[in-house]
Coordinates of C-alpha atoms and ligand atoms in Angstrom, one line a residue:
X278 CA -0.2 19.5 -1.0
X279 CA 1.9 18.6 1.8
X280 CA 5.0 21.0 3.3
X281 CA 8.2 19.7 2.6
X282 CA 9.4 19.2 5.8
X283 CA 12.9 20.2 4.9
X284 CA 12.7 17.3 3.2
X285 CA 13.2 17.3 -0.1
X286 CA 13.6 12.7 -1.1
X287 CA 13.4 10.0 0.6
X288 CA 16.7 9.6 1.6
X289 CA 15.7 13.1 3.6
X290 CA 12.7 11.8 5.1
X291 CA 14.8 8.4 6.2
X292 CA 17.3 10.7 7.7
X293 CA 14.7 12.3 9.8
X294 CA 13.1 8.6 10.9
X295 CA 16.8 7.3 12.1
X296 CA 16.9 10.3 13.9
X297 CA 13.4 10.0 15.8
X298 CA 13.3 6.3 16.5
X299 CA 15.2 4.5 19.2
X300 CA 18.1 1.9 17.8
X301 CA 15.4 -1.1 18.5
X302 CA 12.4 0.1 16.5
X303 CA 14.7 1.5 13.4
X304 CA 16.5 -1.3 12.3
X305 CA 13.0 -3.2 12.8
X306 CA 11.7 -0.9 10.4
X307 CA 14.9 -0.5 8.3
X308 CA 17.0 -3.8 7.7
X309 CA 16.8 -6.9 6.0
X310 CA 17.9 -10.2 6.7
X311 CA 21.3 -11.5 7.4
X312 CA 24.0 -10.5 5.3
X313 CA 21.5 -8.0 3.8
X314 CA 22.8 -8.4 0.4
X315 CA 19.4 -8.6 -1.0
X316 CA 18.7 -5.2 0.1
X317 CA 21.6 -4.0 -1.9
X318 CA 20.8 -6.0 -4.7
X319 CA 17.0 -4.8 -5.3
X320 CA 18.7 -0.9 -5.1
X321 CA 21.8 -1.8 -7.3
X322 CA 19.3 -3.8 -10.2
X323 CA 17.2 -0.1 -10.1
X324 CA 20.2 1.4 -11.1
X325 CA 21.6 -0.5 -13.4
X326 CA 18.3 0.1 -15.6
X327 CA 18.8 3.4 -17.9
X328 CA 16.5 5.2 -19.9
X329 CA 17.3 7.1 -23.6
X330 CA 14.9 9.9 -23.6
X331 CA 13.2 11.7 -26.6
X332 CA 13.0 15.4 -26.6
X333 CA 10.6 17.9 -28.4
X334 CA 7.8 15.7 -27.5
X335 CA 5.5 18.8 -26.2
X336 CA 5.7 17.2 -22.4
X337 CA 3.5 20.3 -21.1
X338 CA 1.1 17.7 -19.8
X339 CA 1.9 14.9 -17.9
X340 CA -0.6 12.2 -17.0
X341 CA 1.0 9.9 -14.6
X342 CA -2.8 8.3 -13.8
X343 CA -3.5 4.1 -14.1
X344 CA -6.0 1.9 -14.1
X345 CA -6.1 -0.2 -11.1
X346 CA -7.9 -3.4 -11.0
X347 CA -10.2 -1.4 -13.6
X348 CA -10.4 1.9 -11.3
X349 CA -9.1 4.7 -11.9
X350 CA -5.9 5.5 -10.2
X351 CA -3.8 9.1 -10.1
X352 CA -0.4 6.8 -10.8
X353 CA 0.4 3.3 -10.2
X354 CA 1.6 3.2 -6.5
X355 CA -0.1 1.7 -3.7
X356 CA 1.3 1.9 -0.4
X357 CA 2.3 -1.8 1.0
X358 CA 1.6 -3.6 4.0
X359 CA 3.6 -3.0 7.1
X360 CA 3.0 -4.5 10.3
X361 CA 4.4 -2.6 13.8
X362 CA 3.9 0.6 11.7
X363 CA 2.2 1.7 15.0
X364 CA 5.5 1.6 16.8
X365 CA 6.7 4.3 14.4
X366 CA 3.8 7.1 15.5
X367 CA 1.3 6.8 17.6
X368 CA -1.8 4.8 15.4
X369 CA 0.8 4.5 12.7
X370 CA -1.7 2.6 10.8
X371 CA -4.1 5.1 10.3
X372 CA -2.0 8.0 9.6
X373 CA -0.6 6.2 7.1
X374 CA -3.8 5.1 6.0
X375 CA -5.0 8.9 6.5
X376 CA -2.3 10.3 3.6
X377 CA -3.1 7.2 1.3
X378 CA -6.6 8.2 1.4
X379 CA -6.6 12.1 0.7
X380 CA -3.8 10.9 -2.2
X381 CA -6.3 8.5 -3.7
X382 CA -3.9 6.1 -3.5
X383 CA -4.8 2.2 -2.0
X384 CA -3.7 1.3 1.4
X385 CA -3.1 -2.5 2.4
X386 CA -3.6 -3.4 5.9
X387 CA -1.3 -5.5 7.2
X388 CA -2.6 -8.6 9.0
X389 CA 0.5 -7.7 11.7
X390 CA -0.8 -4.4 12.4
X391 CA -1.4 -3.0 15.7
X392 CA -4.0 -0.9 15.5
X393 CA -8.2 -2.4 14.8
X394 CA -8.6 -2.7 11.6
X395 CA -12.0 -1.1 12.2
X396 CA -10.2 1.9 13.4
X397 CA -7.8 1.8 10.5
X398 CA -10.7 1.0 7.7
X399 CA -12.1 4.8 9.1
X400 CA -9.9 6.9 7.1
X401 CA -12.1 5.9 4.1
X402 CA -10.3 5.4 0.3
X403 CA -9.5 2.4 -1.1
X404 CA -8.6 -0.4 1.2
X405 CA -6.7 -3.5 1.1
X406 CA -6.2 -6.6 3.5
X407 CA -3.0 -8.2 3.6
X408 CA -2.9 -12.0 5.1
X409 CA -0.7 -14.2 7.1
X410 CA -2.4 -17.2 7.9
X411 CA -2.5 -18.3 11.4
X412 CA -1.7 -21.9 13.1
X413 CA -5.9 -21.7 13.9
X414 CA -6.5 -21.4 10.2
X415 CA -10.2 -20.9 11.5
X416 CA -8.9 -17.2 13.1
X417 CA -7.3 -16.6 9.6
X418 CA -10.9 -17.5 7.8
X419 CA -12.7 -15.1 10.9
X420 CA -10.2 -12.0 9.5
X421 CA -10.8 -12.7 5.8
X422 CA -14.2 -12.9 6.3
X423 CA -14.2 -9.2 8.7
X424 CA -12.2 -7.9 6.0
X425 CA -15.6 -8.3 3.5
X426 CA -17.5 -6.6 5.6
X427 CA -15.3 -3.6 5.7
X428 CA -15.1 -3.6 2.4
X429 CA -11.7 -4.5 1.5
X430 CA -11.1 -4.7 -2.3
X431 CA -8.2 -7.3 -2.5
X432 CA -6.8 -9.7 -0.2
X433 CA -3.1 -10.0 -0.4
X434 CA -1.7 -13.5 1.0
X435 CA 1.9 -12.9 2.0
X436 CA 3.7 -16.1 1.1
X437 CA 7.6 -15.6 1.0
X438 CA 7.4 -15.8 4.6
X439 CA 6.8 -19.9 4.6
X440 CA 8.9 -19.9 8.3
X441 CA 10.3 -16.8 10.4
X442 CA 12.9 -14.5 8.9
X443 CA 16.4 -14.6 10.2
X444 CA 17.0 -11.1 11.7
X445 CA 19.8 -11.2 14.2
X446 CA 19.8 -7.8 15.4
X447 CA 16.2 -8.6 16.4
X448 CA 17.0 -11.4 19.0
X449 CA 20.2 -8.5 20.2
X450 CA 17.7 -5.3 20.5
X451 CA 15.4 -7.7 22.8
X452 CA 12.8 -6.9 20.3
X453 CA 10.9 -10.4 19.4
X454 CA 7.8 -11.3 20.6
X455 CA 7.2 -10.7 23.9
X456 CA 8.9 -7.4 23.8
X457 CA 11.3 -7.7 26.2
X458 CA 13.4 -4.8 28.1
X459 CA 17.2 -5.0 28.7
X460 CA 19.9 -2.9 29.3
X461 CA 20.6 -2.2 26.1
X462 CA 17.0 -1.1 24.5
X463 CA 16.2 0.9 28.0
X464 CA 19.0 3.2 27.3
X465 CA 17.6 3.3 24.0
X466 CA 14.3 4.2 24.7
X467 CA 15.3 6.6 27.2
X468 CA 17.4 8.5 24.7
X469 CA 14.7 9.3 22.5
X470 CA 12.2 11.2 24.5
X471 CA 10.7 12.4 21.4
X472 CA 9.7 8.8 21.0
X473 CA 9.4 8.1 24.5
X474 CA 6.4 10.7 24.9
X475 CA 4.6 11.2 21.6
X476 CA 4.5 7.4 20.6
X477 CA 5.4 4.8 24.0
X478 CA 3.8 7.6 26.5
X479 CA 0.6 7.9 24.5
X480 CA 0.1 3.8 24.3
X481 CA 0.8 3.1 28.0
X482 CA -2.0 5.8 29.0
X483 CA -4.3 3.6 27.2
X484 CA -3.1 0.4 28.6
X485 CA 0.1 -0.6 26.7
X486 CA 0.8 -1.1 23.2
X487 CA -1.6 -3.7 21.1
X488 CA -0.7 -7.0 19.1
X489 CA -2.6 -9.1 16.9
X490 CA -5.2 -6.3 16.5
X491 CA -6.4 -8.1 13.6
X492 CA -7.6 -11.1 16.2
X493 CA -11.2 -11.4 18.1
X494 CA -11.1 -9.6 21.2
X495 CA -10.5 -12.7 23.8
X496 CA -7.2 -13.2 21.5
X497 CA -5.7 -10.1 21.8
X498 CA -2.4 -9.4 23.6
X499 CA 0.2 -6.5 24.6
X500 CA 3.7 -6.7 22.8
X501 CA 5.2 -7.5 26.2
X502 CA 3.1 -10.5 26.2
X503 CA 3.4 -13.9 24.0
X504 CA 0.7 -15.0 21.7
X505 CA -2.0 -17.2 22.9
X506 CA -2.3 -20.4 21.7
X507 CA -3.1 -20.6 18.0
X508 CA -2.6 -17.0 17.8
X509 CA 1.0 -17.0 16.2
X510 CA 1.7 -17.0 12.0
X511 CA 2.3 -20.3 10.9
X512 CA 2.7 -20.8 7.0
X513 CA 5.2 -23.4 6.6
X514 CA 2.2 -26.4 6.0
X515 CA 0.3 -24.4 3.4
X516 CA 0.2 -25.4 0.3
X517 CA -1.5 -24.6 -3.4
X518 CA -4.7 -26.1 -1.9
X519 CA -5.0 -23.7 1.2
X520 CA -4.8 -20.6 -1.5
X521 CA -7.9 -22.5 -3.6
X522 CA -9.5 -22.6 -0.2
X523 CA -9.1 -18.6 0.0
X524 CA -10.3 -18.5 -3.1
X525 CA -13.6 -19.9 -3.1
X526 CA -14.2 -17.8 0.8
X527 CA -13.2 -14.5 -0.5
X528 CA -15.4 -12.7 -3.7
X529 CA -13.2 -9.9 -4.1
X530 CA -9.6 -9.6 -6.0
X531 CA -6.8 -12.3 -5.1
X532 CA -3.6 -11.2 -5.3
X533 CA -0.6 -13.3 -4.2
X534 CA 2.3 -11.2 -2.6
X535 CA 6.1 -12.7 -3.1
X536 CA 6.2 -14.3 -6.3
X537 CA 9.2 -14.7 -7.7
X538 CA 9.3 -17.3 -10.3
X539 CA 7.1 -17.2 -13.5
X540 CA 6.3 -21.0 -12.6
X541 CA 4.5 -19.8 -9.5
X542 CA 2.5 -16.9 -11.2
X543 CA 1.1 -19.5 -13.7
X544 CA -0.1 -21.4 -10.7
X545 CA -1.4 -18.6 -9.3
X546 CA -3.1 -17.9 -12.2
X547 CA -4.4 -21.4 -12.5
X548 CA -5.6 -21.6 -8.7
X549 CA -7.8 -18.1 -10.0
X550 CA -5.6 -15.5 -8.7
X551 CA -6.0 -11.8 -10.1
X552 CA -2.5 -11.0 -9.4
X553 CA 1.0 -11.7 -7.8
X554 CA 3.4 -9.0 -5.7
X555 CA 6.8 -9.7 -7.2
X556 CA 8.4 -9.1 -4.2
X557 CA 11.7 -10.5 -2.1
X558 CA 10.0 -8.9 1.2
X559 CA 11.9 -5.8 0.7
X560 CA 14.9 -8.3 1.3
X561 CA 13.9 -8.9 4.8
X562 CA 12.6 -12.9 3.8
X563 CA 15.8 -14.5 1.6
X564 CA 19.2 -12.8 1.9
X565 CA 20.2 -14.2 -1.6
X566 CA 16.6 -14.1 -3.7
X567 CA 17.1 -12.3 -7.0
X568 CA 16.3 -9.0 -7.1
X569 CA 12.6 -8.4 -8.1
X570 CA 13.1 -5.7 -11.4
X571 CA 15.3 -8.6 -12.4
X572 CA 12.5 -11.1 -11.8
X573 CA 10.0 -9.3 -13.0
X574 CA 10.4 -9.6 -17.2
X575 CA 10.1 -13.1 -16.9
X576 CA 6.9 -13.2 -14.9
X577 CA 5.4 -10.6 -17.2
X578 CA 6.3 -12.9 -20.4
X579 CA 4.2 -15.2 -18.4
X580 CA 1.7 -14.3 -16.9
X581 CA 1.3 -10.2 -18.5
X582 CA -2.1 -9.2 -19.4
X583 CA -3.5 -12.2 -18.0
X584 CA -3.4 -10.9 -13.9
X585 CA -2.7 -7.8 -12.5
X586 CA 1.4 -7.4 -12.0
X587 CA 2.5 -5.6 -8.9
X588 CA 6.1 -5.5 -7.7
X589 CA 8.0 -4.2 -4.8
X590 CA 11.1 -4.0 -2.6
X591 CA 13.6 -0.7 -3.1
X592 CA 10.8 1.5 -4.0
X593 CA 13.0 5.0 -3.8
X594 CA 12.3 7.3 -6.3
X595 CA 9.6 8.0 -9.2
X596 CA 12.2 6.6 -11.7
X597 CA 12.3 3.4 -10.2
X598 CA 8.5 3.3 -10.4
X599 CA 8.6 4.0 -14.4
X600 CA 11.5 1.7 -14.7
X601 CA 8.8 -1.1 -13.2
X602 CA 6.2 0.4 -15.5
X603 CA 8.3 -0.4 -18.4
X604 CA 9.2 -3.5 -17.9
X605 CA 6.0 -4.5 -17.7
X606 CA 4.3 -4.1 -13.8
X607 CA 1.2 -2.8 -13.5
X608 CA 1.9 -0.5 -10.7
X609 CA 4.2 -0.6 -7.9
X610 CA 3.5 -0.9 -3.5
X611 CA 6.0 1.1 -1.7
X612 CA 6.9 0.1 2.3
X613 CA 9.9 1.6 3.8
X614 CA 9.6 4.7 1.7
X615 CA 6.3 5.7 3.2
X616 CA 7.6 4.4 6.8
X617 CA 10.2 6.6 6.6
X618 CA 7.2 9.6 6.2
X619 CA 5.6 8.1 9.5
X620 CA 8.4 8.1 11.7
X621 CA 9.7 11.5 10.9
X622 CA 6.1 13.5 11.0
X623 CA 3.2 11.0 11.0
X624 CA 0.4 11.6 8.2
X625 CA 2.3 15.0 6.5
X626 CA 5.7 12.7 6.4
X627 CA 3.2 9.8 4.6
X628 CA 1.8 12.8 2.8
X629 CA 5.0 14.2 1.7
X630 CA 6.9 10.6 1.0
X631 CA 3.8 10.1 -1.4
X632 CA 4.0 13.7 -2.9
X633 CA 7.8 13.2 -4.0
X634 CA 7.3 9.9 -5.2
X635 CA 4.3 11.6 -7.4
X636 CA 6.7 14.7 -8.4
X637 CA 9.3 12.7 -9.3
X638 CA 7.7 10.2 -11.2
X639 CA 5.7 13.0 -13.3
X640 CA 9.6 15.0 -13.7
X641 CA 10.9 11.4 -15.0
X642 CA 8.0 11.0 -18.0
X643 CA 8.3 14.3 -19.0
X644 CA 12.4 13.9 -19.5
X645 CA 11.7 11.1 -21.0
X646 CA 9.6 12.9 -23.7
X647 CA 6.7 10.5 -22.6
X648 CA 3.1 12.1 -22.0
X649 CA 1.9 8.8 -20.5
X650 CA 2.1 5.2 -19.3
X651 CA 1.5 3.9 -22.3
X652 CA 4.7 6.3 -23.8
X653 CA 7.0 4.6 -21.6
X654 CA 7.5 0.7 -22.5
X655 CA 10.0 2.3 -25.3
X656 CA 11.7 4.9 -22.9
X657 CA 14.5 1.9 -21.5
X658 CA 18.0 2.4 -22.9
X659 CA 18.1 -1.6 -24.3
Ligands
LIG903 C1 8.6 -2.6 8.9 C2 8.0 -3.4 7.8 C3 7.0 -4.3 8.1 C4 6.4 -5.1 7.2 N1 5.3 -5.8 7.5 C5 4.7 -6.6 6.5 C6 3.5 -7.3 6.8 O1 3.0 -7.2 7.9 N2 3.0 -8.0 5.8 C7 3.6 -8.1 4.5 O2 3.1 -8.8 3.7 N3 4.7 -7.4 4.3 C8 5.3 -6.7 5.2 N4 6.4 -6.0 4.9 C9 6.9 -6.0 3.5 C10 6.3 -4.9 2.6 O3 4.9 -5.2 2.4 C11 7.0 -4.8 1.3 O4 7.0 -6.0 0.6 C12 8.4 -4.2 1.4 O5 8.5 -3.3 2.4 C13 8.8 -3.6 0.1 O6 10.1 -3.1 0.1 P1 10.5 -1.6 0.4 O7 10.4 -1.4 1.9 O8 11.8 -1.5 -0.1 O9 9.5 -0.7 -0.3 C14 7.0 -5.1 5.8 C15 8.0 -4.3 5.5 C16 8.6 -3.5 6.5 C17 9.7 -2.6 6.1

């Protein structure tokens, strides 16, 4: 089990990160989009959901486990794709990677990350492989088809991402792609020697910090450097036929990641899908999408049974992940929460993000007065 850190929610652990990471590299982590009402909105539609418990239900044992595309899984949380995590710790990737593993919990690699996903794939567990397609769609069919070999069990497309995110404070902090130093993110950096030495200062002795990790060697770049031709994301021209293209390359599970409307899960369960992400990006694609526990009834009236149902964005607490559970997800992915882990004390913060998610999730059921997952479709208020 991991220590706590001092550390005793989320909220804690995201104290901690703030504190760590320069201004730049936190709100890359942290913010949304915009106005960043969406954020708001996924947090406010978790709380607006109440329960009404049953009591004298003998909740002395508490099973919190799933199955997971058939598998086994100690509870129905999988830890989401997150590009850059590597600029929160040192080989962020695997440390998350690391705790997801010895909590025999999935980990989905992002297609963003900076760190080889041969590297990342050694921590062992159950992998995923999260895609953004790239303008060479042929360097896109080169990762999915690396991703097999490592043994990847799903491939996640990422598609509510169809052009770039508007993220002002981005272009301010001089932190696009290339990286680029100002006055304003020097002071930064220079402020945070904690970050400065144990992250930046371990990267630059081995030759600067990695992009596009994902990419064969000759494509590979440095965040102060742009992307070679080719090399960049570029979604905005695909369409229903580039995802039955996918489809017939890769053997494993399908799952499509930012589904919001029960018209798109049907597709995507006509195009041979095995699940969707009901996801808004953790509000960092649309300001102004509807918040996905609001989404999410709908898709499962749709699509429920049929494909497996993930959902994420404001992933917080356990409650919000048996709030998800009954209304009808299969199991949730959690991003910032885990991040927050990273940056505050790299695998034991991943480890002890996951390990109050777990506590509090098994706390929930049993004031709940339900034993199970199968208990809790009944436990909502209305
Ligand atoms: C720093 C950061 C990087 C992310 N990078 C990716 C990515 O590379 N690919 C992807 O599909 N989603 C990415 N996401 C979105 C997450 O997979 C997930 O949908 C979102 O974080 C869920 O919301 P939450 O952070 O509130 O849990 C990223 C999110 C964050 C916070």
């Amino acid at each position: 089990m991991a220590g706590h850190l001092g550390c005793y929610n989320i909220a804690d652990l995201r104290d901690r990160a703030k504190r760590r990471l320069p201004l730049g590299i936190w709100e890359y982590a942290e913010r949304g989009v915009e106005d960043e009402t969406g954020m708001a909105r996924n947090r406010a539609a978790f709380d607006r959901i109440t329960f009404r418990p049953r009591v004298l239900r003998r909740v002395d044992r508490i099973d919190t486990s799933v199955s997971i595309f058939g598998q086994p899984t100690p509870m129905p949380l999988a830890l989401a794709p997150t590009g850059a995590a590597g600029l929160l710790w040192h080989n962020g990737d695997l440390a998350l990677a690391r705790a997801a593993a010895a909590a025999g919990l999935p980990f989905t690699i992002s297609s963003a990350s900076t760190l080889d996903v041969d590297v990342i794939a050694s921590a062992g567990g159950r992998l995923w492989f999260q895609l953004y397609l790239w303008e060479d769609r042929s360097l896109s069919m080169a990762v999915v088809d690396h991703a097999a070999e490592l043994g990847c069990e799903a491939l996640f497309v990422t598609l509510d991402m169809a052009v770039p995110p508007n993220r002002e404070y981005i272009h301010r902090n001089g932190f696009g792609t290339p990286f680029t130093l100002n006055a304003r993110n020097t002071i930064d950096v220079l402020t945070h020697p904690r970050w400065l030495a144990g992250v930046m200062g371990r990267y630059m002795l081995s030759g600067g910090i990695p992009t596009q990790a994902n990419l064969p060697d000759r494509l590979r770049t440095k965040v102060t450097k742009g992307a070679p031709p080719g090399a960049l994301f570029k979604q905005d021209d695909l369409d229903w036929d580039g995802i039955r293209e996918l489809r017939d390359r890769w053997k494993g599970r399908l799952i499509l990641k930012g589904i919001l409307h029960p018209a798109d899960a049907e597709q995507a369960l006509a195009a041979g899908a095995d699940g969707v992400v009901v996801s808004n990006h953790g509000g960092r694609a649309l300001d102004s999408s509807v918040a996905t526990i609001d989404a999410l009834p709908d898709i499962v009236r749709a699509v429920g049974g049929k494909m497996t149902i993930f959902l994420d964005s404001g992933i917080r607490r356990g409650s919000d992940i048996v709030k998800a559970r009954a209304l009808g997800a299969d199991a949730v992915l959690a991003g910032r929460a885990p991040l927050y882990g990273l940056a505050a004390a790299g695998e034991a913060g991943v480890a002890r993000a996951l390990e109050l998610l777990r506590a509090e999730t098994a706390r929930t059921m049993a004031m709940l007065g339900t034993r199970n997952f199968a208990e809790v479709a009944d436990a909502l208020a209305d």
